[in-house]
PDB file of C-alpha atoms in Angstrom:
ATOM      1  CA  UNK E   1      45.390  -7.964  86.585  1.00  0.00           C
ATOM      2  CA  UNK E   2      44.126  -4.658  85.434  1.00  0.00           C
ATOM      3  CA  UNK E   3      45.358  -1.977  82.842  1.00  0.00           C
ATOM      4  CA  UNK E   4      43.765   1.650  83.355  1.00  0.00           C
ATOM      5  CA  UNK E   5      44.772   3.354  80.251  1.00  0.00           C
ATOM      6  CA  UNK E   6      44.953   7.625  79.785  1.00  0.00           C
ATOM      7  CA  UNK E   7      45.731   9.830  77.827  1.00  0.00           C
ATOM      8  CA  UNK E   8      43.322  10.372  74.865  1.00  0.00           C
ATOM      9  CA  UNK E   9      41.196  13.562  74.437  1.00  0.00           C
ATOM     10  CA  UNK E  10      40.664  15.739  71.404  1.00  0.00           C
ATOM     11  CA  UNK E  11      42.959  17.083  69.399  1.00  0.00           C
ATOM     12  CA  UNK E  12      43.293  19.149  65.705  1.00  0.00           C
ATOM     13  CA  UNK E  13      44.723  17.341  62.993  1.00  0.00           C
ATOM     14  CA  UNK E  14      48.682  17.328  62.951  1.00  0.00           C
ATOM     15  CA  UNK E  15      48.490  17.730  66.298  1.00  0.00           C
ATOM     16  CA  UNK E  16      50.076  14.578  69.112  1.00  0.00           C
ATOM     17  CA  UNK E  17      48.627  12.809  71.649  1.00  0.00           C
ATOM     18  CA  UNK E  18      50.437  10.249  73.952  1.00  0.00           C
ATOM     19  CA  UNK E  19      48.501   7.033  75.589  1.00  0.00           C
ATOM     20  CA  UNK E  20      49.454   5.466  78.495  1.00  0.00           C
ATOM     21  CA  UNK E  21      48.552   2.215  80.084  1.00  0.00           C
ATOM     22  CA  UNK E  22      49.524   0.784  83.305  1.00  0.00           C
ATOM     23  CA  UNK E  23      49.085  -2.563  84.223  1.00  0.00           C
ATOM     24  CA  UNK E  24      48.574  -3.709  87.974  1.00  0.00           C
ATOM     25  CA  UNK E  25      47.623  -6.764  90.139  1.00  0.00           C
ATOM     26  CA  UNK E  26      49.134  -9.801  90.196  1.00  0.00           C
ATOM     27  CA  UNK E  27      52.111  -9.674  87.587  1.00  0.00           C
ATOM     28  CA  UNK E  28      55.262 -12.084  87.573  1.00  0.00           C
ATOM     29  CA  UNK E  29      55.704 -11.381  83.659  1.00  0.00           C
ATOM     30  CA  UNK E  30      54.670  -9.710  80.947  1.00  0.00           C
ATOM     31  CA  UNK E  31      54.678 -10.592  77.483  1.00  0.00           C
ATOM     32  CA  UNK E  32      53.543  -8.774  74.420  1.00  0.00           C
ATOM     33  CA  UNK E  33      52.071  -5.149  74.790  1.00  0.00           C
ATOM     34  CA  UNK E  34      50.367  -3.479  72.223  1.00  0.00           C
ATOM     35  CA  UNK E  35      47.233  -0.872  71.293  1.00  0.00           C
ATOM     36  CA  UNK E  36      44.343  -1.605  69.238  1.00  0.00           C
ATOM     37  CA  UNK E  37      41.688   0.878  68.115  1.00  0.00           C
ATOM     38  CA  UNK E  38      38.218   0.555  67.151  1.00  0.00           C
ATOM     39  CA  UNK E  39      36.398   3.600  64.772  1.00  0.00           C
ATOM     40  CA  UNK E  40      32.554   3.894  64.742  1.00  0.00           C
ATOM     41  CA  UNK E  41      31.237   0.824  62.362  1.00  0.00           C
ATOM     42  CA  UNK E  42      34.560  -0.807  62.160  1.00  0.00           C
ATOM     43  CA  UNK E  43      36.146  -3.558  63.583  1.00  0.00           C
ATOM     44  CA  UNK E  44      39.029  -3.372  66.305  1.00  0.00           C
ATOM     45  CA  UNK E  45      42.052  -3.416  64.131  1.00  0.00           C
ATOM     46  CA  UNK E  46      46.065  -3.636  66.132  1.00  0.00           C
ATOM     47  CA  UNK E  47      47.681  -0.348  65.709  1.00  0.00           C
ATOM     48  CA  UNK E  48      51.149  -1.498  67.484  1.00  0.00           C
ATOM     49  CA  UNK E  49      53.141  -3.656  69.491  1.00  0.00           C
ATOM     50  CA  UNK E  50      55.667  -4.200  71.302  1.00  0.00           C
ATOM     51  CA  UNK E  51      57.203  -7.760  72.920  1.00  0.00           C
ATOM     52  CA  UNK E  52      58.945  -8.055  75.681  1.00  0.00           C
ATOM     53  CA  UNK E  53      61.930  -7.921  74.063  1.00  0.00           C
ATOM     54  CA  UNK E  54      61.607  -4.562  72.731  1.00  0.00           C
ATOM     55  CA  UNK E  55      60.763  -5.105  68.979  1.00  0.00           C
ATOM     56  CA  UNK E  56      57.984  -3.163  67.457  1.00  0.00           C
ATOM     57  CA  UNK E  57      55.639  -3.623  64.831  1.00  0.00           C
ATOM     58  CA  UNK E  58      53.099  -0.968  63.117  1.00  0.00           C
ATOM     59  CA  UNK E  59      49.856  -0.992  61.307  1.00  0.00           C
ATOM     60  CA  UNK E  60      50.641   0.435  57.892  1.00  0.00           C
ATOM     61  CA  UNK E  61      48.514   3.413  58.522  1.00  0.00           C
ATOM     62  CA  UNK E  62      50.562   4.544  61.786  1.00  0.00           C
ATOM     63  CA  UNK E  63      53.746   3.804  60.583  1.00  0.00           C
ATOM     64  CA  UNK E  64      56.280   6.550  60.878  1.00  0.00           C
ATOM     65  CA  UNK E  65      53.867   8.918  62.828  1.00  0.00           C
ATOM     66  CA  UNK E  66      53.102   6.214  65.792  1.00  0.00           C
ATOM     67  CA  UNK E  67      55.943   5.010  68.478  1.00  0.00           C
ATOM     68  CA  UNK E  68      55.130   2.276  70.835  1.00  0.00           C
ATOM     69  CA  UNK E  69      57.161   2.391  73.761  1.00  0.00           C
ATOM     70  CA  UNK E  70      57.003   0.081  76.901  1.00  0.00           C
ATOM     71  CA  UNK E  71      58.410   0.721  80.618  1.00  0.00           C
ATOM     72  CA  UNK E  72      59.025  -2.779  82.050  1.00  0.00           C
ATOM     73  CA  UNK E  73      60.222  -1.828  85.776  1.00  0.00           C
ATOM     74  CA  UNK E  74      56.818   0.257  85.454  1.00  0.00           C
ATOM     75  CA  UNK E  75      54.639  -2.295  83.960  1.00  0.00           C
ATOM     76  CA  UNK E  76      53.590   0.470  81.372  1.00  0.00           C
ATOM     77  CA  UNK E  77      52.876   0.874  78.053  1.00  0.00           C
ATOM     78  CA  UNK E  78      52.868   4.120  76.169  1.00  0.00           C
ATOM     79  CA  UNK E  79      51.985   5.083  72.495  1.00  0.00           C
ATOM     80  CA  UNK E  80      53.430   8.648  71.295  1.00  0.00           C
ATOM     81  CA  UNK E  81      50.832   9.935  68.160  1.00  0.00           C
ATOM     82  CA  UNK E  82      52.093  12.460  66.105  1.00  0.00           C
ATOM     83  CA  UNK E  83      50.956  14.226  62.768  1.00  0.00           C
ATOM     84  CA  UNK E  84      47.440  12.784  63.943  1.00  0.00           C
ATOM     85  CA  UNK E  85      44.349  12.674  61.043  1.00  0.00           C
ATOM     86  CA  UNK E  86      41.017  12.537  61.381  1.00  0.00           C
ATOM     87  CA  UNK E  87      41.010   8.885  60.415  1.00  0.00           C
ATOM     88  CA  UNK E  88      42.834   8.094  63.564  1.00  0.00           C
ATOM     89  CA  UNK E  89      39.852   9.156  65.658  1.00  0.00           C
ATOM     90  CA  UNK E  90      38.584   5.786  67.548  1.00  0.00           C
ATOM     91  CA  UNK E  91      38.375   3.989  70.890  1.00  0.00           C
ATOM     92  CA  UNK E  92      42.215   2.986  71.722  1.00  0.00           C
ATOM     93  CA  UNK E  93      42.697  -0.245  73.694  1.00  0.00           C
ATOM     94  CA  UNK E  94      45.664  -1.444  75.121  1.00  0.00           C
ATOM     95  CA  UNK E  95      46.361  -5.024  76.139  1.00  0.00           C
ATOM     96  CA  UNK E  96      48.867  -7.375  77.281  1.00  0.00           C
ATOM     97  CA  UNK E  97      49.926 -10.846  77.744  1.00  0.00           C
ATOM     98  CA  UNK E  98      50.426 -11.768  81.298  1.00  0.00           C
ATOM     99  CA  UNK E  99      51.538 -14.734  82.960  1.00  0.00           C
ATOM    100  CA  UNK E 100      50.284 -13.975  86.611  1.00  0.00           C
ATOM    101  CA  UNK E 101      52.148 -16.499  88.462  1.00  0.00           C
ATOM    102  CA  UNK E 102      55.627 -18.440  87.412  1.00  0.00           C
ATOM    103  CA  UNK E 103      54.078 -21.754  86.488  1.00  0.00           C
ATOM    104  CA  UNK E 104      50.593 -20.430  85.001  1.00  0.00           C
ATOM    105  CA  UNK E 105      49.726 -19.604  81.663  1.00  0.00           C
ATOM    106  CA  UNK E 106      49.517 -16.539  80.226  1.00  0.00           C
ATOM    107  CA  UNK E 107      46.646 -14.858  79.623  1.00  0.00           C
ATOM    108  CA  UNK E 108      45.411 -11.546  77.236  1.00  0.00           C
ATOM    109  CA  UNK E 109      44.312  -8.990  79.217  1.00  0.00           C
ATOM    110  CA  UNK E 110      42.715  -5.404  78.251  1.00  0.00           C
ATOM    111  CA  UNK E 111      42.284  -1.857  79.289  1.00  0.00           C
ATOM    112  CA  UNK E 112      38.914   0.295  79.378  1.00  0.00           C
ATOM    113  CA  UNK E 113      39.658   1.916  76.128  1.00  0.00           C
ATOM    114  CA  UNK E 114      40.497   5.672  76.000  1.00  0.00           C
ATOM    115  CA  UNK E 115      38.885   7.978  73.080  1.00  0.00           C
ATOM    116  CA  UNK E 116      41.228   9.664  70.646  1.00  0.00           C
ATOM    117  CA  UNK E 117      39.057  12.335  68.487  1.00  0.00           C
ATOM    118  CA  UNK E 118      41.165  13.944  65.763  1.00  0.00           C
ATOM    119  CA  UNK E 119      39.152  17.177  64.103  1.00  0.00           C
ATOM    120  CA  UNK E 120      40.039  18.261  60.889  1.00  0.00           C
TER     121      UNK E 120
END
C-alpha cells in the first residue's frame, strides 16, 4: 500500500490550501484516515481525522478553519485549509489504517509528507 500525498506549497496568511492523499496497492478496507503535521523542532502532532464512518475530529488549533474530508470509492483523503497562519507552516502527513486483505490485520500506513509554508 502506498499514499502519494499533494497539494501543499506556499501560501500568505489567510490564504487556503487543500491536501490530497491517495492511497493505492493492495486495499480491501480502509479504516481511519487522518493528517498529521510536523513544524521545525517539534514533534508530529494529529491535525485531523476522519473514520471510516465519516466522523471527524480536530486538533484545537485547526478547528473551524480545517475540514477533513475522505472519498472512499477513491481511496482518498483530502484536507481543505482555510484562514491559514504562519503557525500552520510544517511537513503534513497523511496516513491510514489498512487492512490489505479480508482476514489480515490492519496496518498504519503513511504518505511522503507534503510542505505547507504559510508567510505572514
Amino acid at each position: 500500500v502506498q499514499l502519494q500525498a499533494s497539494g501543499g506549497g506556499l501560501v500568505q496568511a489567510g490564504g487556503s490550501l487543500r491536501l490530497s492523499c491517495v492511497a493505492s496497492g493492495r486495499i480491501f478496507r480502509i479504516n481511519n484516515m487522518g493528517w498529521y503535521r510536523q513544524a521545525p523542532g517539534k514533534q508530529r502532532e494529529l491535525v485531523a481525522a476522519i473514520p471510516s464512518d465519516g466522523t471527524t475530529n480536530y486538533a484545537d488549533s485547526v478547528k473551524g478553519r480545517f475540514t477533513i474530508s475522505r472519498d472512499s470509492a477513491r481511496n482518498t483523503l483530502y484536507l481543505q485549509m482555510a484562514s491559514l497562519k504562519p503557525e500552520d507552516t510544517a511537513v503534513y502527513y497523511c496516513y491510514s489504517n489498512v487492512r490489505p486483505f479480508s482476514l489480515s490485520p490492519s496496518i498504519d500506513f503513511w504518505g511522503q509528507g507534503t510542505l505547507v509554508t504559510v508567510s505572514s
